[in-house]
PDB file of C-alpha atoms in Angstrom:
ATOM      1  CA  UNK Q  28       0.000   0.000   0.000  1.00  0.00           C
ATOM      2  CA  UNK Q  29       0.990   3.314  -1.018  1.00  0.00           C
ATOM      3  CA  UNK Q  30       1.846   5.819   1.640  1.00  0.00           C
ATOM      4  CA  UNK Q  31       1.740   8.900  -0.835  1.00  0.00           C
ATOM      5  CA  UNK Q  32      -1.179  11.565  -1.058  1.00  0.00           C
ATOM      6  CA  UNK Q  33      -2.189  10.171  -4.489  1.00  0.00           C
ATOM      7  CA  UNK Q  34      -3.634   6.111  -4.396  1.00  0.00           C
ATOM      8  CA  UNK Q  35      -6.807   6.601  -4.587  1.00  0.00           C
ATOM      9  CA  UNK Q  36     -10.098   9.048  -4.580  1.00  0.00           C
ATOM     10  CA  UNK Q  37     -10.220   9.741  -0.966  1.00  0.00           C
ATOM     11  CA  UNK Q  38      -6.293  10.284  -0.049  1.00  0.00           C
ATOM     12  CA  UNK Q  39      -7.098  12.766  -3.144  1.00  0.00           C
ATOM     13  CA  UNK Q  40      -9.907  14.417  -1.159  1.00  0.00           C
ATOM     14  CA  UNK Q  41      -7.866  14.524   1.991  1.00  0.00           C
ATOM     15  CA  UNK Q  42      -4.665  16.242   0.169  1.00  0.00           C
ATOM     16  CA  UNK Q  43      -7.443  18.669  -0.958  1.00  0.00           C
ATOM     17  CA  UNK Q  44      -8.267  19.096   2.151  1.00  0.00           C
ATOM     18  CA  UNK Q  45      -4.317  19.492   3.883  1.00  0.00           C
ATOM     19  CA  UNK Q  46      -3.926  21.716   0.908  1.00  0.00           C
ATOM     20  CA  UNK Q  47      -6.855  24.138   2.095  1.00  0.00           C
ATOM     21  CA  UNK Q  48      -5.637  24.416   5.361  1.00  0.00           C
ATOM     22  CA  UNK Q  49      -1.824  24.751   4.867  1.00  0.00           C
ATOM     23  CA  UNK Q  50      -2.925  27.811   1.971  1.00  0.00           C
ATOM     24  CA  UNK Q  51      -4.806  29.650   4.514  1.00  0.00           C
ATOM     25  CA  UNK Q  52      -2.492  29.082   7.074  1.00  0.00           C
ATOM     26  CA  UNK Q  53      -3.980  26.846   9.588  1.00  0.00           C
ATOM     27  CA  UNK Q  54      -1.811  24.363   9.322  1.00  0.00           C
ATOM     28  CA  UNK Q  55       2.691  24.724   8.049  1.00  0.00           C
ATOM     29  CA  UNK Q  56       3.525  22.655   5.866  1.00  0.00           C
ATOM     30  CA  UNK Q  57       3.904  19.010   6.613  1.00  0.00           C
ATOM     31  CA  UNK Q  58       2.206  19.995   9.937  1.00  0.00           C
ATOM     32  CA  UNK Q  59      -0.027  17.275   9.650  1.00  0.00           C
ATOM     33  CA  UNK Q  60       1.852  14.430   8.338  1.00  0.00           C
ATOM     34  CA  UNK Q  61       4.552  15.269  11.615  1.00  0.00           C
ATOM     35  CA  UNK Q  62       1.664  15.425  13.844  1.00  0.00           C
ATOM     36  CA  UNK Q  63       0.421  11.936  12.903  1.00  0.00           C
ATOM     37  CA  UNK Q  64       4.022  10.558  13.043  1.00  0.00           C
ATOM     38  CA  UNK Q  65       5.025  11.536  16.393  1.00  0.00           C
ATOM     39  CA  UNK Q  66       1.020  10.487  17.379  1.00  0.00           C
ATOM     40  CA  UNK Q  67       1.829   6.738  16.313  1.00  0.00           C
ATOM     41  CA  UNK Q  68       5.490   6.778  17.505  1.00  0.00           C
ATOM     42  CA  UNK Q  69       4.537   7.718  21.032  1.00  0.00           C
ATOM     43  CA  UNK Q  70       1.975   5.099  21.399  1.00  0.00           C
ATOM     44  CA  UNK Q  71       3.057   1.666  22.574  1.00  0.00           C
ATOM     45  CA  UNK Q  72       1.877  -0.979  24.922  1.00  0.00           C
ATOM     46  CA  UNK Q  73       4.663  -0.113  27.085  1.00  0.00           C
ATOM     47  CA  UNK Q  74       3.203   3.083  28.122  1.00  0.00           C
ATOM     48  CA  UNK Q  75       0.275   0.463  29.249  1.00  0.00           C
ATOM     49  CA  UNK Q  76       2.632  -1.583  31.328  1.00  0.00           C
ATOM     50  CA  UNK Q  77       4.001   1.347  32.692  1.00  0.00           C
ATOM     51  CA  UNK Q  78       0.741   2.432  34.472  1.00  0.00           C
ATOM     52  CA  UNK Q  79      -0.048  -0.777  35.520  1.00  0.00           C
ATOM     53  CA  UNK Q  80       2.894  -1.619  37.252  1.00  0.00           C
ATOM     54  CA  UNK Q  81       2.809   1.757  38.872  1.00  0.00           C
ATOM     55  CA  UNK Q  82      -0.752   0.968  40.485  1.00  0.00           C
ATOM     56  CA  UNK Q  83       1.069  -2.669  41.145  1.00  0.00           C
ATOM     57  CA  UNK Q  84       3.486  -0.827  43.486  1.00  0.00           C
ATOM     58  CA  UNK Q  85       1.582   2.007  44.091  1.00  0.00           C
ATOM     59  CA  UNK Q  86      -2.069   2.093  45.887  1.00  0.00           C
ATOM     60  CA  UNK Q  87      -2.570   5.500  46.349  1.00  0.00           C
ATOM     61  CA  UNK Q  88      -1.853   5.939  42.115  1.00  0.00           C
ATOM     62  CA  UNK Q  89      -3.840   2.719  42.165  1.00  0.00           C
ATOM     63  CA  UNK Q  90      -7.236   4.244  43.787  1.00  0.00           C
ATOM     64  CA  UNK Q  91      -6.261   7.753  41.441  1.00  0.00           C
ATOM     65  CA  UNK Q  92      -6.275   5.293  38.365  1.00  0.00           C
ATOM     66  CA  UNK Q  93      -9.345   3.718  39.124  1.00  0.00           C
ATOM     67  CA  UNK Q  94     -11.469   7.108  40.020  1.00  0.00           C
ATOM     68  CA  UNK Q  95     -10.138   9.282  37.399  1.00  0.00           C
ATOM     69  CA  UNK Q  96      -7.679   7.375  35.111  1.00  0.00           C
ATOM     70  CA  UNK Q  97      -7.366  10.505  32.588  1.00  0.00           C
ATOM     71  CA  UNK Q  98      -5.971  12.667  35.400  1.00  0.00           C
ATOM     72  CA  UNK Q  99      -3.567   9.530  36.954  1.00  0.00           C
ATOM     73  CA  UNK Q 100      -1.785   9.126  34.548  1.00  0.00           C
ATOM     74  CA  UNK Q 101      -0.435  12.469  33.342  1.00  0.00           C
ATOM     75  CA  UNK Q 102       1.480  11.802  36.527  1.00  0.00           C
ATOM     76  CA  UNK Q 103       3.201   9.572  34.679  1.00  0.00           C
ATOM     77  CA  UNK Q 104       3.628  12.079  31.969  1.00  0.00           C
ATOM     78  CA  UNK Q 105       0.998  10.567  29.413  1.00  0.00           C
ATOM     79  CA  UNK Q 106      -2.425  11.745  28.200  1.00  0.00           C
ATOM     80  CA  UNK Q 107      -4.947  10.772  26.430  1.00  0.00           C
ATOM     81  CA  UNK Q 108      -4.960  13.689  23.965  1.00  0.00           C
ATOM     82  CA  UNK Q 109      -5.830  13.035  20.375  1.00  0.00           C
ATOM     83  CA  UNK Q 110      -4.650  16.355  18.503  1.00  0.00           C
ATOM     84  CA  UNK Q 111      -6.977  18.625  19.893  1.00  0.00           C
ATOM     85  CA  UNK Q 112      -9.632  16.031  21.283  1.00  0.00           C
ATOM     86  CA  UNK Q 113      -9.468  14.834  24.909  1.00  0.00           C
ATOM     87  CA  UNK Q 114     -10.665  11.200  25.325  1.00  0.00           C
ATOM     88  CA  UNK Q 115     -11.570   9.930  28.655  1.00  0.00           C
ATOM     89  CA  UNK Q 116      -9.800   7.126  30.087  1.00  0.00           C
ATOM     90  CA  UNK Q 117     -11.654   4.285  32.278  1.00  0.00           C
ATOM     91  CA  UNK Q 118      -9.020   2.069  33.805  1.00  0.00           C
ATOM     92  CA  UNK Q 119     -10.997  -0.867  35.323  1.00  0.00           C
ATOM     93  CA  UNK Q 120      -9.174  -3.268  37.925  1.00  0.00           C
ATOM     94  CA  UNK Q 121      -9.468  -7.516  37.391  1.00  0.00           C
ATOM     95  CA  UNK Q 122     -10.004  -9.152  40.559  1.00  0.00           C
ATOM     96  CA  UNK Q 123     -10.217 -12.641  41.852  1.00  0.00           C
ATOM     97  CA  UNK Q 124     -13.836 -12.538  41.251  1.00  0.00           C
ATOM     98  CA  UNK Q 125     -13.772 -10.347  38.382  1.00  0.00           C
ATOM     99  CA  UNK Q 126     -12.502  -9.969  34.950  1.00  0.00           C
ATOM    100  CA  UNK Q 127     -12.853  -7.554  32.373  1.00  0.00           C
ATOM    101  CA  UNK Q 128     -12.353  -7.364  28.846  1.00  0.00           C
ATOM    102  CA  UNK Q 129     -12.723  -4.186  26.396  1.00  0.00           C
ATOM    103  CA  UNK Q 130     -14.319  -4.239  22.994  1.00  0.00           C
ATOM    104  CA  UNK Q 131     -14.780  -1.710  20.409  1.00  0.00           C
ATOM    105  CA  UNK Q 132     -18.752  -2.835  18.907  1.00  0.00           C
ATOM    106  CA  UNK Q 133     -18.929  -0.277  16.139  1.00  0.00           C
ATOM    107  CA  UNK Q 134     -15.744   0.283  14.839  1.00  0.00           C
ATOM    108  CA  UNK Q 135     -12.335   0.173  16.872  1.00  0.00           C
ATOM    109  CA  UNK Q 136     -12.184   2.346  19.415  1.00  0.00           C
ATOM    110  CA  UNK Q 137      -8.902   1.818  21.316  1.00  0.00           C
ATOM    111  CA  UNK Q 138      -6.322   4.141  23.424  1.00  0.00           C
ATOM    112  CA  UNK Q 139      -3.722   4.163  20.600  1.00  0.00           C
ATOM    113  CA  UNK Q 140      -1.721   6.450  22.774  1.00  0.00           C
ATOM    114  CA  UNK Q 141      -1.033   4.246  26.229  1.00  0.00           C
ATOM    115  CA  UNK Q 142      -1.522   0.785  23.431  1.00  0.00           C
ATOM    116  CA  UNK Q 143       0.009   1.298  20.344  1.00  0.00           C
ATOM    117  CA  UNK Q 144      -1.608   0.070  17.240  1.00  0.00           C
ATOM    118  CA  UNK Q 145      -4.395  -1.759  17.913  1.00  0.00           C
ATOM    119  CA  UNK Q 146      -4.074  -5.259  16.806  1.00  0.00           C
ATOM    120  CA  UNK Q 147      -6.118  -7.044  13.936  1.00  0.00           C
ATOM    121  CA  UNK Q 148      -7.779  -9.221  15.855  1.00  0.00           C
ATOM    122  CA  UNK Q 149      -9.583  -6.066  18.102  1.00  0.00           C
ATOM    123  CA  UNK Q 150     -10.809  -4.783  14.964  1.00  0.00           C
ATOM    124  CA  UNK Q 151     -12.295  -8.286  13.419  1.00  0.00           C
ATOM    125  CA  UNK Q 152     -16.039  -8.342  13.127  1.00  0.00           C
ATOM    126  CA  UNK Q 153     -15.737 -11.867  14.807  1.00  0.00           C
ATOM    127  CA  UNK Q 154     -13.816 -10.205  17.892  1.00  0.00           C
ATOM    128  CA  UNK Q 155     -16.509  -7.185  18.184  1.00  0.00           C
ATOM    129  CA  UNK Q 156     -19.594  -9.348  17.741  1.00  0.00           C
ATOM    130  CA  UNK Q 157     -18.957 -12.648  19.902  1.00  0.00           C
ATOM    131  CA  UNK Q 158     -16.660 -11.172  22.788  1.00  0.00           C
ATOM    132  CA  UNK Q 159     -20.556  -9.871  24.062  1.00  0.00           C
ATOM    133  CA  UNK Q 160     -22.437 -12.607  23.381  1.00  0.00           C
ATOM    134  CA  UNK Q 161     -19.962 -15.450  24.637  1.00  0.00           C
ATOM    135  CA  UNK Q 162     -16.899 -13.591  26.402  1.00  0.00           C
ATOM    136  CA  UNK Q 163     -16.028 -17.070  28.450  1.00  0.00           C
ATOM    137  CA  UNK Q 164     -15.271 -18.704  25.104  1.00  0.00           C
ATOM    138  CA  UNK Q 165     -13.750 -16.195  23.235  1.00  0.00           C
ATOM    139  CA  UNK Q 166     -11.385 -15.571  25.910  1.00  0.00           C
ATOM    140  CA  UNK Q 167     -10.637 -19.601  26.041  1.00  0.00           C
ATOM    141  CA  UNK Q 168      -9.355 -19.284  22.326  1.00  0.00           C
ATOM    142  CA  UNK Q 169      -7.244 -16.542  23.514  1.00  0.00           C
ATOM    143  CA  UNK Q 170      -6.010 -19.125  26.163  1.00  0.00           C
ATOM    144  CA  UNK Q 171      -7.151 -17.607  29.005  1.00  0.00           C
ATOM    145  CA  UNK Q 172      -9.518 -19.906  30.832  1.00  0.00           C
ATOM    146  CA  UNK Q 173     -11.397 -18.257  33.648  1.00  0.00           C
ATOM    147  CA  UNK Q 174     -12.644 -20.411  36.620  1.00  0.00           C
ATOM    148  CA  UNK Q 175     -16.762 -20.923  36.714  1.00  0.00           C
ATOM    149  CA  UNK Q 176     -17.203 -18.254  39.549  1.00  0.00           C
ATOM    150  CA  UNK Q 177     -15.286 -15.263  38.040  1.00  0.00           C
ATOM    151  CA  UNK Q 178     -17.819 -12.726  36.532  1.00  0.00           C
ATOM    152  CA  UNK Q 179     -16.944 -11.035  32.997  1.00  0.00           C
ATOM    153  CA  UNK Q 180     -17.322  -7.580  32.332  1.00  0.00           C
ATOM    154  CA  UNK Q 181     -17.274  -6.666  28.947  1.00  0.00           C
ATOM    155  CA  UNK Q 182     -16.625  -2.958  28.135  1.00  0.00           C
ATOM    156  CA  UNK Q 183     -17.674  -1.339  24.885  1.00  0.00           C
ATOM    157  CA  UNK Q 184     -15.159   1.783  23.383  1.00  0.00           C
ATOM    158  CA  UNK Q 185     -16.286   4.493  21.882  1.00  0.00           C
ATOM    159  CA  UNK Q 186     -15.285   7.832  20.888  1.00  0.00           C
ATOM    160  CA  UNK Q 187     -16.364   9.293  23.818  1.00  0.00           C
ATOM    161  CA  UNK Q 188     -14.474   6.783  26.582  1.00  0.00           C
ATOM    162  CA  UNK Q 189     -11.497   4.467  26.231  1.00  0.00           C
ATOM    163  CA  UNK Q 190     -10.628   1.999  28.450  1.00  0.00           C
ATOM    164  CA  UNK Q 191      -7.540   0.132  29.621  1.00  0.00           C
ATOM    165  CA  UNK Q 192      -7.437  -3.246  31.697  1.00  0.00           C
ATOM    166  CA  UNK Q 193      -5.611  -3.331  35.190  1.00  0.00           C
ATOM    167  CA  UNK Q 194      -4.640  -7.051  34.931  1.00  0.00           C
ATOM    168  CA  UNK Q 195      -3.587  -8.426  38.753  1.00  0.00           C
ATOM    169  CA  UNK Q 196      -0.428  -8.612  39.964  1.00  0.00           C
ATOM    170  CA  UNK Q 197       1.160 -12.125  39.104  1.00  0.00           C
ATOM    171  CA  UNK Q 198       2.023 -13.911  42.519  1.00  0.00           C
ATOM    172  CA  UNK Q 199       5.500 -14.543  43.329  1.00  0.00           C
ATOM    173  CA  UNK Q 200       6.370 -10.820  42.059  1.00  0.00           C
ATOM    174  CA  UNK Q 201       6.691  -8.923  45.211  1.00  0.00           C
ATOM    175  CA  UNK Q 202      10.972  -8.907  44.395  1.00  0.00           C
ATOM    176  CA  UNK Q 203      10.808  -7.129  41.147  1.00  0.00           C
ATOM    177  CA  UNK Q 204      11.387  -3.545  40.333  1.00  0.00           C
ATOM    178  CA  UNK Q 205       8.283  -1.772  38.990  1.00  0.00           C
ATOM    179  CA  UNK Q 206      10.394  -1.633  35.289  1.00  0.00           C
ATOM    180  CA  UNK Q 207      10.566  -5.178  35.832  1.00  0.00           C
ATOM    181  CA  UNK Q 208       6.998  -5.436  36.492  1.00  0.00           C
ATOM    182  CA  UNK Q 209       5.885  -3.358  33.489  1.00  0.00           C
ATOM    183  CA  UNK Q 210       8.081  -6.141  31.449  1.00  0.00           C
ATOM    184  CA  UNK Q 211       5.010  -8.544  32.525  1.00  0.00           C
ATOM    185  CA  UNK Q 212       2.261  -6.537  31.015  1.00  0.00           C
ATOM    186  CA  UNK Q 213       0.790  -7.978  27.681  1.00  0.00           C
ATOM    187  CA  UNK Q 214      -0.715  -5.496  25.286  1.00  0.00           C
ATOM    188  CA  UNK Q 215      -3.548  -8.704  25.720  1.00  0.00           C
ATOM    189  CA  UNK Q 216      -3.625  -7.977  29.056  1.00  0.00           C
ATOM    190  CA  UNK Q 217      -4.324  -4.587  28.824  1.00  0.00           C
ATOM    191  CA  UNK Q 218      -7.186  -5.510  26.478  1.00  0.00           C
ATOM    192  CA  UNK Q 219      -8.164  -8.026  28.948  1.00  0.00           C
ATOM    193  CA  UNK Q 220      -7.583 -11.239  26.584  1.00  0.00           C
ATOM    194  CA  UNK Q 221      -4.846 -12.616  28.989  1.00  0.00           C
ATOM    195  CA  UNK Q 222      -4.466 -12.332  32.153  1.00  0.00           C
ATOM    196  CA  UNK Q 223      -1.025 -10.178  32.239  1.00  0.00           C
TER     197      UNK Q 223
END
């Protein structure tokens, strides 16, 4: 796939577009392009991991993460700006009785910023349609089998409100460094399709 202005009708209508805005000055030249490049290079699931093994180490960030995750983690030095667009941040917590898992119904909705790209799979019709009508078995073909009595919670993106998975802290893990805890967070299971 071409990564040029001109392959096909609509990258035509959105040069138009760039064109119109760099002419009258809203936007420099290559503004746009730079702004979308440094957008996707500063989102990776390692900014994930990073807030999760904070709240791992952490329970006062921990109880800030959970009541107002779009405010916790600019501590952190992150945000969940999207050019000039704000989008809220949920940050739900799994628990031994509990497990959530996030889903984007319509489209993909996802927190490119604190994720990275999200993967194929998230935006597969088959993902978006049967992760709400049988979560238990979709999450067994993801390999995670979840004992009878854990509930599933299945949250549905939008543009309005993200949200990001707070996996549990893996036993056996009380040694490590947080860095060396945010090497155990899964991009999976900050999606909530493993369980780290």
């Amino acid at each position: 796939m071409s990564t040029t202005h001109d392959d096909g009708p609509l990258a035509a209508r959105v040069r138009h577009v760039e064109t119109l805005l760099e002419e009258r000055g809203w936007l420099a030249d290559g503004e746009l392009d730079e702004r979308i490049d440094a957008f996707a290079a500063g989102g990776s699931p390692a900014n994930g991991a990073a807030i999760v093994a904070r709240a791992w180490v952490d329970p006062g960030f921990r109880e800030r993460l959970l009541a107002d995750a779009s405010t916790a983690i600019e501590e952190l030095g992150m945000s969940m700006a999207a050019g000039l667009q704000v989008q809220p941040l949920v940050a739900v917590a799994n628990t031994a009785d509990e497990h959530h898992v996030v889903v984007c119904t319509l489209c993909s909705c996802y927190p490119v910023s604190l994720l990275g790209p999200s993967p194929t799979w998230y935006k597969s019709e088959a993902y978006r349609s049967r992760v709400v009508r049988d979560p238990r078995g979709v999450l067994r073909e993801f390999g995670l089998e979840l004992p009878d009595g854990v509930r599933i919670t299945v949250w549905d993106a939008s543009a309005e409100t993200r949200y990001m998975v707070v996996p549990r802290r893996p036993e056996g893990t009380d040694g490590l460094s947080e860095q060396e805890l945010a090497g155990l967070v899964t991009r999976k299971g900050l999606i909530g399709t493993a369980a780290v």
